[in-house]
PDB file of C-alpha atoms and ligand atoms in Angstrom:
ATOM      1  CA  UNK A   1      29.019 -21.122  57.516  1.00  0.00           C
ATOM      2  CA  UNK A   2      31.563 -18.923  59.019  1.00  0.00           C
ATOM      3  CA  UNK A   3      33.175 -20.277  62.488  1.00  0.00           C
ATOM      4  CA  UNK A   4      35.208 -17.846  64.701  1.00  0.00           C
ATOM      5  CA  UNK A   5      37.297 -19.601  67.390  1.00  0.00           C
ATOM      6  CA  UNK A   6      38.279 -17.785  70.188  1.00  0.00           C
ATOM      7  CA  UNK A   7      40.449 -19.298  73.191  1.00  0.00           C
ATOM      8  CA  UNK A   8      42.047 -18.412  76.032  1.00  0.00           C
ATOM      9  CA  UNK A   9      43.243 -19.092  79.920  1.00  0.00           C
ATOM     10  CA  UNK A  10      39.293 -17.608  80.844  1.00  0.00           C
ATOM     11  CA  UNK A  11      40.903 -17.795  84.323  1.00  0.00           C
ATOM     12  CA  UNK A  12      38.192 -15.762  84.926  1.00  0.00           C
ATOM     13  CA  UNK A  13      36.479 -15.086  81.599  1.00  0.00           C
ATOM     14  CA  UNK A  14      35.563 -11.451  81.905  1.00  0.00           C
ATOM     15  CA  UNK A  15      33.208  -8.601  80.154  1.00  0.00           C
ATOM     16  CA  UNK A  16      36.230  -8.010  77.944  1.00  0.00           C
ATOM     17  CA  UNK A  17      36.315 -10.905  76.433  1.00  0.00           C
ATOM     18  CA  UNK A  18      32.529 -10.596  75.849  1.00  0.00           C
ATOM     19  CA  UNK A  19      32.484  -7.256  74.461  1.00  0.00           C
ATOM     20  CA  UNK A  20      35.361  -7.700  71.979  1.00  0.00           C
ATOM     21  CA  UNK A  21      33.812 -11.569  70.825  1.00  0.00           C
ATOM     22  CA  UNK A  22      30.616 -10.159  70.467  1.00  0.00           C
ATOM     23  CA  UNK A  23      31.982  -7.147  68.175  1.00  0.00           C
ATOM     24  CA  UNK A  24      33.676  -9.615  66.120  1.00  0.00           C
ATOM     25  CA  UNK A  25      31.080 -12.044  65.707  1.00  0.00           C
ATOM     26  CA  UNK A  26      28.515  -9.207  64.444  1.00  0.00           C
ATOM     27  CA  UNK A  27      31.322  -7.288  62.176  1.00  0.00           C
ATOM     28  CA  UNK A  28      31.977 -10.732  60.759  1.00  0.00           C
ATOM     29  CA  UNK A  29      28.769 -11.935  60.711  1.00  0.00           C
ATOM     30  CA  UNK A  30      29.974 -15.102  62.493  1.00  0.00           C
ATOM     31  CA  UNK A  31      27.347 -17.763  62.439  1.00  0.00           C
ATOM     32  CA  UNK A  32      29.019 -19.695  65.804  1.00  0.00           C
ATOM     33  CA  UNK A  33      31.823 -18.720  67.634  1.00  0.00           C
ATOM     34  CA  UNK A  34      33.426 -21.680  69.963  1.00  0.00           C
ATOM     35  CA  UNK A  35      34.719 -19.946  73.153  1.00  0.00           C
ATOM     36  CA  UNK A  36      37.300 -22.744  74.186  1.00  0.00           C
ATOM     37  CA  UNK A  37      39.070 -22.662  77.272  1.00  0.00           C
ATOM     38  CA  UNK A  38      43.019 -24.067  77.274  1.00  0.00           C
ATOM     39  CA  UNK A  39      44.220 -26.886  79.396  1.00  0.00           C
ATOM     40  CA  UNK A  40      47.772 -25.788  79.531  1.00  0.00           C
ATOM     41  CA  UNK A  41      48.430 -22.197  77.631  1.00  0.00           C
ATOM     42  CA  UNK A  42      52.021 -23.278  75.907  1.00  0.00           C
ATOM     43  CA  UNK A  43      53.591 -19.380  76.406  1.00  0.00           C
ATOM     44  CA  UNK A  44      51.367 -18.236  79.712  1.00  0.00           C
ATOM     45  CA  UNK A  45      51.957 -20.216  83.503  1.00  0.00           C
ATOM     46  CA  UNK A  46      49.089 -22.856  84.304  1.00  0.00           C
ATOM     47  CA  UNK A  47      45.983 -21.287  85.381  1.00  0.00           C
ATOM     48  CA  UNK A  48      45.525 -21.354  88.941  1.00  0.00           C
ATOM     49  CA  UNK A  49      42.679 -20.069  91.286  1.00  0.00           C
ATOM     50  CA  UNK A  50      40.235 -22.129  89.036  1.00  0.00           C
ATOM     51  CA  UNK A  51      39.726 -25.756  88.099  1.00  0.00           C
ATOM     52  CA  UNK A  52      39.621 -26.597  84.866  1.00  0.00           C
ATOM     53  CA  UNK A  53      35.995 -27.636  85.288  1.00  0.00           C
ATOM     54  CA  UNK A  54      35.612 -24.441  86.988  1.00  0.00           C
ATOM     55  CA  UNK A  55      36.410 -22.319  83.940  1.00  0.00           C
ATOM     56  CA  UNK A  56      34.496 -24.189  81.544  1.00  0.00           C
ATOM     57  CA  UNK A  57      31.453 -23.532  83.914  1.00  0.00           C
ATOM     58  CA  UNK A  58      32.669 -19.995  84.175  1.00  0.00           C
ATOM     59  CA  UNK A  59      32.430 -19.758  80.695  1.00  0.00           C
ATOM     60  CA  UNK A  60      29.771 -21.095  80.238  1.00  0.00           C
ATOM     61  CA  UNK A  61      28.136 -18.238  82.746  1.00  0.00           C
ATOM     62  CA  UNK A  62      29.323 -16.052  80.475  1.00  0.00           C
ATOM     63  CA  UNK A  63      29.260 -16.407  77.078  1.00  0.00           C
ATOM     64  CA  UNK A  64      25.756 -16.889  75.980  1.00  0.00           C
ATOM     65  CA  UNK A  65      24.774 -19.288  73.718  1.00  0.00           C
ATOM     66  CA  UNK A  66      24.656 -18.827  70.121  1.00  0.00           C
ATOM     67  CA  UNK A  67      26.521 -17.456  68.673  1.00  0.00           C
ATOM     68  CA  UNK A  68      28.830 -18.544  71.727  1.00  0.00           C
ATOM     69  CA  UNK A  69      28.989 -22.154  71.943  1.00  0.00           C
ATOM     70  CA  UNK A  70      31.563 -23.332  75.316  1.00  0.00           C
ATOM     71  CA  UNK A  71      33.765 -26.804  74.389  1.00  0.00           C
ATOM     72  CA  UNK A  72      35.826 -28.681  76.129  1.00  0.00           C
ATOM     73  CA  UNK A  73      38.249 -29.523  73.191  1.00  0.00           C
ATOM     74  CA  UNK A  74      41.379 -28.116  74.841  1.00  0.00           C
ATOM     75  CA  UNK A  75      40.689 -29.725  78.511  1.00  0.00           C
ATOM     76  CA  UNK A  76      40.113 -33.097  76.817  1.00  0.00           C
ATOM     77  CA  UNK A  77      43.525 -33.084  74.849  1.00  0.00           C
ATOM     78  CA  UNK A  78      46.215 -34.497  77.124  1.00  0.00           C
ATOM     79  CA  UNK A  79      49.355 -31.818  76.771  1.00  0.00           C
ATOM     80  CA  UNK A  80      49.561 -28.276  76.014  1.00  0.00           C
ATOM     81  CA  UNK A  81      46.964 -26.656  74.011  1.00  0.00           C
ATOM     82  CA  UNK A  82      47.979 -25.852  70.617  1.00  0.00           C
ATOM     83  CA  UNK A  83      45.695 -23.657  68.725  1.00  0.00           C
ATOM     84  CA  UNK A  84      46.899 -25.251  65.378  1.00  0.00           C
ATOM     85  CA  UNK A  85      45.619 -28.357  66.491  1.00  0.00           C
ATOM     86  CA  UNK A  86      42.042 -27.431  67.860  1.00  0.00           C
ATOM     87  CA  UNK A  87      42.072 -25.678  64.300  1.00  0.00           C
ATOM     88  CA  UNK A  88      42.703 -28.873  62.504  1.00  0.00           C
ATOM     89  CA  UNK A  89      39.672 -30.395  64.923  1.00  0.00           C
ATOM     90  CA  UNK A  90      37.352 -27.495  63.657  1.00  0.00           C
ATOM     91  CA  UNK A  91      38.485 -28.001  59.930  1.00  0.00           C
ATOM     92  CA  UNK A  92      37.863 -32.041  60.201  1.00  0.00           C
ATOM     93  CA  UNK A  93      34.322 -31.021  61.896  1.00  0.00           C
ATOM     94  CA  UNK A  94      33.124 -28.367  59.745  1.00  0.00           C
ATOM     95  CA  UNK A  95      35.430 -29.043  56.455  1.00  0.00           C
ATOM     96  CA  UNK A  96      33.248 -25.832  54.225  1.00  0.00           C
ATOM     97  CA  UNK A  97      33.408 -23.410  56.776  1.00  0.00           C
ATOM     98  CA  UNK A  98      35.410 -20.572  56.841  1.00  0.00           C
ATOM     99  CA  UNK A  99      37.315 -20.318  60.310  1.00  0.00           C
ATOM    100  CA  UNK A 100      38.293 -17.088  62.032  1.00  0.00           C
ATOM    101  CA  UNK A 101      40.316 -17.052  64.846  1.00  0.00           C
ATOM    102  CA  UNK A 102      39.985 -14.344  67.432  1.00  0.00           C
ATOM    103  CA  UNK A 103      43.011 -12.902  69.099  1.00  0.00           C
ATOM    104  CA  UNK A 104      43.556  -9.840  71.584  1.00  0.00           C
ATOM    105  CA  UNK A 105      46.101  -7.605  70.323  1.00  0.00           C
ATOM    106  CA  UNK A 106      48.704  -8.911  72.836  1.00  0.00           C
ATOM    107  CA  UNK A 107      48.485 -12.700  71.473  1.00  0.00           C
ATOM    108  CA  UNK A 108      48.725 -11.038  67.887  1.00  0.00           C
ATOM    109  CA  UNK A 109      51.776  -9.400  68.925  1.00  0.00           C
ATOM    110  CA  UNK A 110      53.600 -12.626  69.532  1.00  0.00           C
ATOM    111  CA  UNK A 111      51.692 -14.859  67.348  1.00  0.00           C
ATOM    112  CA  UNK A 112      54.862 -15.974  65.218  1.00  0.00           C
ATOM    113  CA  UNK A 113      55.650 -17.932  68.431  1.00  0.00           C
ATOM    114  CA  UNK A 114      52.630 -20.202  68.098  1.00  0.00           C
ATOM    115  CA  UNK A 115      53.881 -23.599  66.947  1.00  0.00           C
ATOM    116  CA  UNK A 116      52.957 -23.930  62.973  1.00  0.00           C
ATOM    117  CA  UNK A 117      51.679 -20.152  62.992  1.00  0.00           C
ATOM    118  CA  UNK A 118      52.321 -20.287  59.204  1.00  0.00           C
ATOM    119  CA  UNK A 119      49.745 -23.479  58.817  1.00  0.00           C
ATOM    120  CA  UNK A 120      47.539 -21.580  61.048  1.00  0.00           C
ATOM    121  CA  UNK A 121      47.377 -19.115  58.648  1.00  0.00           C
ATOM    122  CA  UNK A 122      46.006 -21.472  56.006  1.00  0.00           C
ATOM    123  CA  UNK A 123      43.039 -22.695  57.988  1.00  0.00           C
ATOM    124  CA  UNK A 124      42.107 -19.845  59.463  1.00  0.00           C
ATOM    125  CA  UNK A 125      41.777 -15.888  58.986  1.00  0.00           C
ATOM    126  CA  UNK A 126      43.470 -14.057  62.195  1.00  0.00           C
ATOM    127  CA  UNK A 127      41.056 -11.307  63.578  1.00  0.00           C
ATOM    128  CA  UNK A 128      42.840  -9.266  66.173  1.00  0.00           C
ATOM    129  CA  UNK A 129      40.747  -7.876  69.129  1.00  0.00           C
ATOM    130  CA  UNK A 130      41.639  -3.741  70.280  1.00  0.00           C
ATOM    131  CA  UNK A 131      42.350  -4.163  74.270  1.00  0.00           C
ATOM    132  CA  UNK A 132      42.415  -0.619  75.078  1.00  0.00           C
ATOM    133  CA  UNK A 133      42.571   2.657  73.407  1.00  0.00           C
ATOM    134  CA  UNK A 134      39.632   3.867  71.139  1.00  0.00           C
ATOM    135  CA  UNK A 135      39.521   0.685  69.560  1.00  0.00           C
ATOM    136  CA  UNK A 136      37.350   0.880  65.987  1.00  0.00           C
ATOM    137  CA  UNK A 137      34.535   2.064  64.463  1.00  0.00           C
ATOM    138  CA  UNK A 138      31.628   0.974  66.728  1.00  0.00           C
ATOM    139  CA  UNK A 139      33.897  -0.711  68.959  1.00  0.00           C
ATOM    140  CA  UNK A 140      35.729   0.776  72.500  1.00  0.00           C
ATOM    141  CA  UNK A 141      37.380  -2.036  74.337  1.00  0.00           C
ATOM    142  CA  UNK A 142      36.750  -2.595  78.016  1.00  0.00           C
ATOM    143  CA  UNK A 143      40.087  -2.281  79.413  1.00  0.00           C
ATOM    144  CA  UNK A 144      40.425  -5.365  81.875  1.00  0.00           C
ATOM    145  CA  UNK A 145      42.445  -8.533  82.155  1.00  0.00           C
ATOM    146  CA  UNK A 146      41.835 -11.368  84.205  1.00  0.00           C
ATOM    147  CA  UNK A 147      44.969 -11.057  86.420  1.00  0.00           C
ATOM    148  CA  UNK A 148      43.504  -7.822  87.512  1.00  0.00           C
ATOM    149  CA  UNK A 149      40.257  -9.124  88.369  1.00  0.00           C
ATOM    150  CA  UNK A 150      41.960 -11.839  90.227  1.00  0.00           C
ATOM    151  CA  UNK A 151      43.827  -9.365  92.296  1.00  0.00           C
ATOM    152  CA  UNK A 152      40.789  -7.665  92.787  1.00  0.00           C
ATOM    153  CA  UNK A 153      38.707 -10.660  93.736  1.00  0.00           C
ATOM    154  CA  UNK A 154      41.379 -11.659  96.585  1.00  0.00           C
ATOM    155  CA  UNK A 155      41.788  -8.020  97.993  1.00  0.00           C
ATOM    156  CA  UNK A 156      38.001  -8.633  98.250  1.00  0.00           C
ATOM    157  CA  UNK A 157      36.945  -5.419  96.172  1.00  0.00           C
ATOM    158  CA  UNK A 158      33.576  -5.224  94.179  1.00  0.00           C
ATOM    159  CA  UNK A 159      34.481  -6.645  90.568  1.00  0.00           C
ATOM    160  CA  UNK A 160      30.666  -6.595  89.630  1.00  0.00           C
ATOM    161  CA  UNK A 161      31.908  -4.084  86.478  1.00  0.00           C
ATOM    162  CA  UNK A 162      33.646  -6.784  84.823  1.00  0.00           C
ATOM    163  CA  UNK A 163      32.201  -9.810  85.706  1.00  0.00           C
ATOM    164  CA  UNK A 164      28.881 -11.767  84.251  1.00  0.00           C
ATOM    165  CA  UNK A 165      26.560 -11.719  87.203  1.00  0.00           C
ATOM    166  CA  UNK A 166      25.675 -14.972  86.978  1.00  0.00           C
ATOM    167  CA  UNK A 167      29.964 -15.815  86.686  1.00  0.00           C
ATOM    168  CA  UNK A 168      30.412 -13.344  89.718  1.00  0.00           C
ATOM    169  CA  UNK A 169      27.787 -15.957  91.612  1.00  0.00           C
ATOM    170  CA  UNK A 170      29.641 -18.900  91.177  1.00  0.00           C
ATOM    171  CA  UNK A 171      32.950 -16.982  92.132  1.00  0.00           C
ATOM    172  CA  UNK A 172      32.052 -15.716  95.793  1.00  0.00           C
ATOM    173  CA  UNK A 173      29.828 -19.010  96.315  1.00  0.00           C
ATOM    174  CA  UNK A 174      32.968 -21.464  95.647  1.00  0.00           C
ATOM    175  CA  UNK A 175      35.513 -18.660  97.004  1.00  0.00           C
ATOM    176  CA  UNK A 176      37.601 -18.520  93.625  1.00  0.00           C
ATOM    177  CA  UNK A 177      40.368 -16.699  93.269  1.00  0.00           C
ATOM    178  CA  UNK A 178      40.946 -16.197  97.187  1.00  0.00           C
ATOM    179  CA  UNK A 179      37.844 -14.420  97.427  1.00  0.00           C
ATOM    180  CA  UNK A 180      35.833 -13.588 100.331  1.00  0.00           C
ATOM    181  CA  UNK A 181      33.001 -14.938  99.542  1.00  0.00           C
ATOM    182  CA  UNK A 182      29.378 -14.364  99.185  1.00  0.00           C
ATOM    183  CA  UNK A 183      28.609 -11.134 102.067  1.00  0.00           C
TER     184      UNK A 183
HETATM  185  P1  ATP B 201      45.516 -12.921  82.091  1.00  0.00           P
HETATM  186  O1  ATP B 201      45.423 -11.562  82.736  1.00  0.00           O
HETATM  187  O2  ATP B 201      45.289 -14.067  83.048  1.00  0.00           O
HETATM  188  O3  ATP B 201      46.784 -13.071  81.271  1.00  0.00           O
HETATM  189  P2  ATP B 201      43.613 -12.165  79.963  1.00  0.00           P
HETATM  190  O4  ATP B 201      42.657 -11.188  80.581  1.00  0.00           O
HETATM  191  O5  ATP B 201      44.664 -11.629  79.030  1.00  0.00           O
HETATM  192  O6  ATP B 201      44.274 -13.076  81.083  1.00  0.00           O
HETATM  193  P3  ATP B 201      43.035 -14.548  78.373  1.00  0.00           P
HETATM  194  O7  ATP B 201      42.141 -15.621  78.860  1.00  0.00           O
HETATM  195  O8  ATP B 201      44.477 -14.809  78.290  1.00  0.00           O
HETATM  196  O9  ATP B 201      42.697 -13.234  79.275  1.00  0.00           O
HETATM  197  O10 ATP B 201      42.498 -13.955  77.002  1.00  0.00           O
HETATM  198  C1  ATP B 201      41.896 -14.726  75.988  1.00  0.00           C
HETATM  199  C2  ATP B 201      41.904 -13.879  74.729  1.00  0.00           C
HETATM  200  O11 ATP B 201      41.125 -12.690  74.916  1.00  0.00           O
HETATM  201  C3  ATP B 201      43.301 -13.396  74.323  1.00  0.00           C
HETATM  202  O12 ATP B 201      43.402 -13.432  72.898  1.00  0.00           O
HETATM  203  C4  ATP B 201      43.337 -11.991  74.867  1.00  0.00           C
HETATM  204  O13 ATP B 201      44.240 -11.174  74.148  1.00  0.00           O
HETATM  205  C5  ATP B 201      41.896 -11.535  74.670  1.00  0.00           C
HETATM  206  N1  ATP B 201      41.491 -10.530  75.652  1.00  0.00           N
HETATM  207  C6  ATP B 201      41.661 -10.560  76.989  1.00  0.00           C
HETATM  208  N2  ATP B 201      41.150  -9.486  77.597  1.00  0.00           N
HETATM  209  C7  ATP B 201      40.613  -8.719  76.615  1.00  0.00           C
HETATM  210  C8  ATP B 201      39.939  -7.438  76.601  1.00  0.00           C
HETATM  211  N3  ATP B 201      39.741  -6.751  77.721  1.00  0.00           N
HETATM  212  N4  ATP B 201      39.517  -6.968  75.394  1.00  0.00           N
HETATM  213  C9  ATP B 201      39.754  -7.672  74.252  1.00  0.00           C
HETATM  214  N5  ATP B 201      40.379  -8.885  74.197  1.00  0.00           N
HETATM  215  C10 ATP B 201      40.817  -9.392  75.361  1.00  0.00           C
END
């Protein structure tokens, strides 16, 4: 089986994220990508605006299931949220598979950061994500980020372009991100 891992803050998971996952899982004809939200990103501030049970269900609102599959490896681990270890938790799980782990281009760009980048390399092959630009063959990138959104959300303009509907919902109903609300 082939397993693509893709994490992030999801603080709030976004169209983007979709649209680039989805390419990937189809160009690597990914049998199950885990979508796996961090507790504590080790080079990005603590998400705020969102619990962390809040962007699991966020998540889960947006990435559909299978090939998606949500977990709640990161939020369980106590600590910051080292991809080499969630890799060594898919390896134990699924010891045949071959892993892939999804990255925007901005993560790849400082990857050699990443505590034991070089072991990540070993258990996993790095697929970098296009975040704007014309991206690749068959693939243009939907140029977003979730800081903007945020901003947008609490200025209380229409982020419906870049949002799951059903994500959007559960944004205005719970007033995330300093948002408005539901009108
Ligand atoms: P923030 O604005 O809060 O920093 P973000 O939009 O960059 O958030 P993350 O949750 O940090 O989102 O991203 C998770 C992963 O998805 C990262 O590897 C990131 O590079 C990638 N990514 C984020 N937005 C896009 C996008 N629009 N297209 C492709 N990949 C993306």
């Amino acid at each position: 089986m082939k397993t693509g891992l893709f994490g992030g803050s999801f603080n709030p998971p976004h169209l983007g994220h979709l649209r680039a996952a989805e390419f990937f899982a189809r160009a690597y004809a990914l049998d199950r990508v885990l979508v796996i939200p961090a507790a504590a990103p080790p080079l990005k501030a603590a998400p705020a605006g969102a619990s962390n049970a809040d962007r699991l269900a966020l998540c889960r609102r947006t990435f559909p299931a299978g090939p998606f599959d949500v977990c709640d490896w990161e939020l369980r681990r106590p600590g910051p949220s080292y991809t080499i270890d969630t890799l060594r938790q898919a390896r134990a799980l699924w010891p045949e598979d071959r892993l892939f782990l999804l990255v925007g281009e901005d993560q790849r760009a400082q990857f050699r950061q990443w505590k034991d980048w070089r072991e990540i390399l070993g258990l996993a092959q790095l697929a970098a994500l296009p975040r704007s630009g014309q991206g690749l063959s068959g693939f243009v990138p939907l140029e977003i980020s979730s800081t903007q959104i945020r901003r947008m959300l609490a200025a209380g303009e229409d982020a419906s372009r870049y949002l799951s509907p059903s994500a959007l919902k559960y944004i205005l109903e719970r007033k995330l991100y300093g948002s408005g609300g539901l009108p």
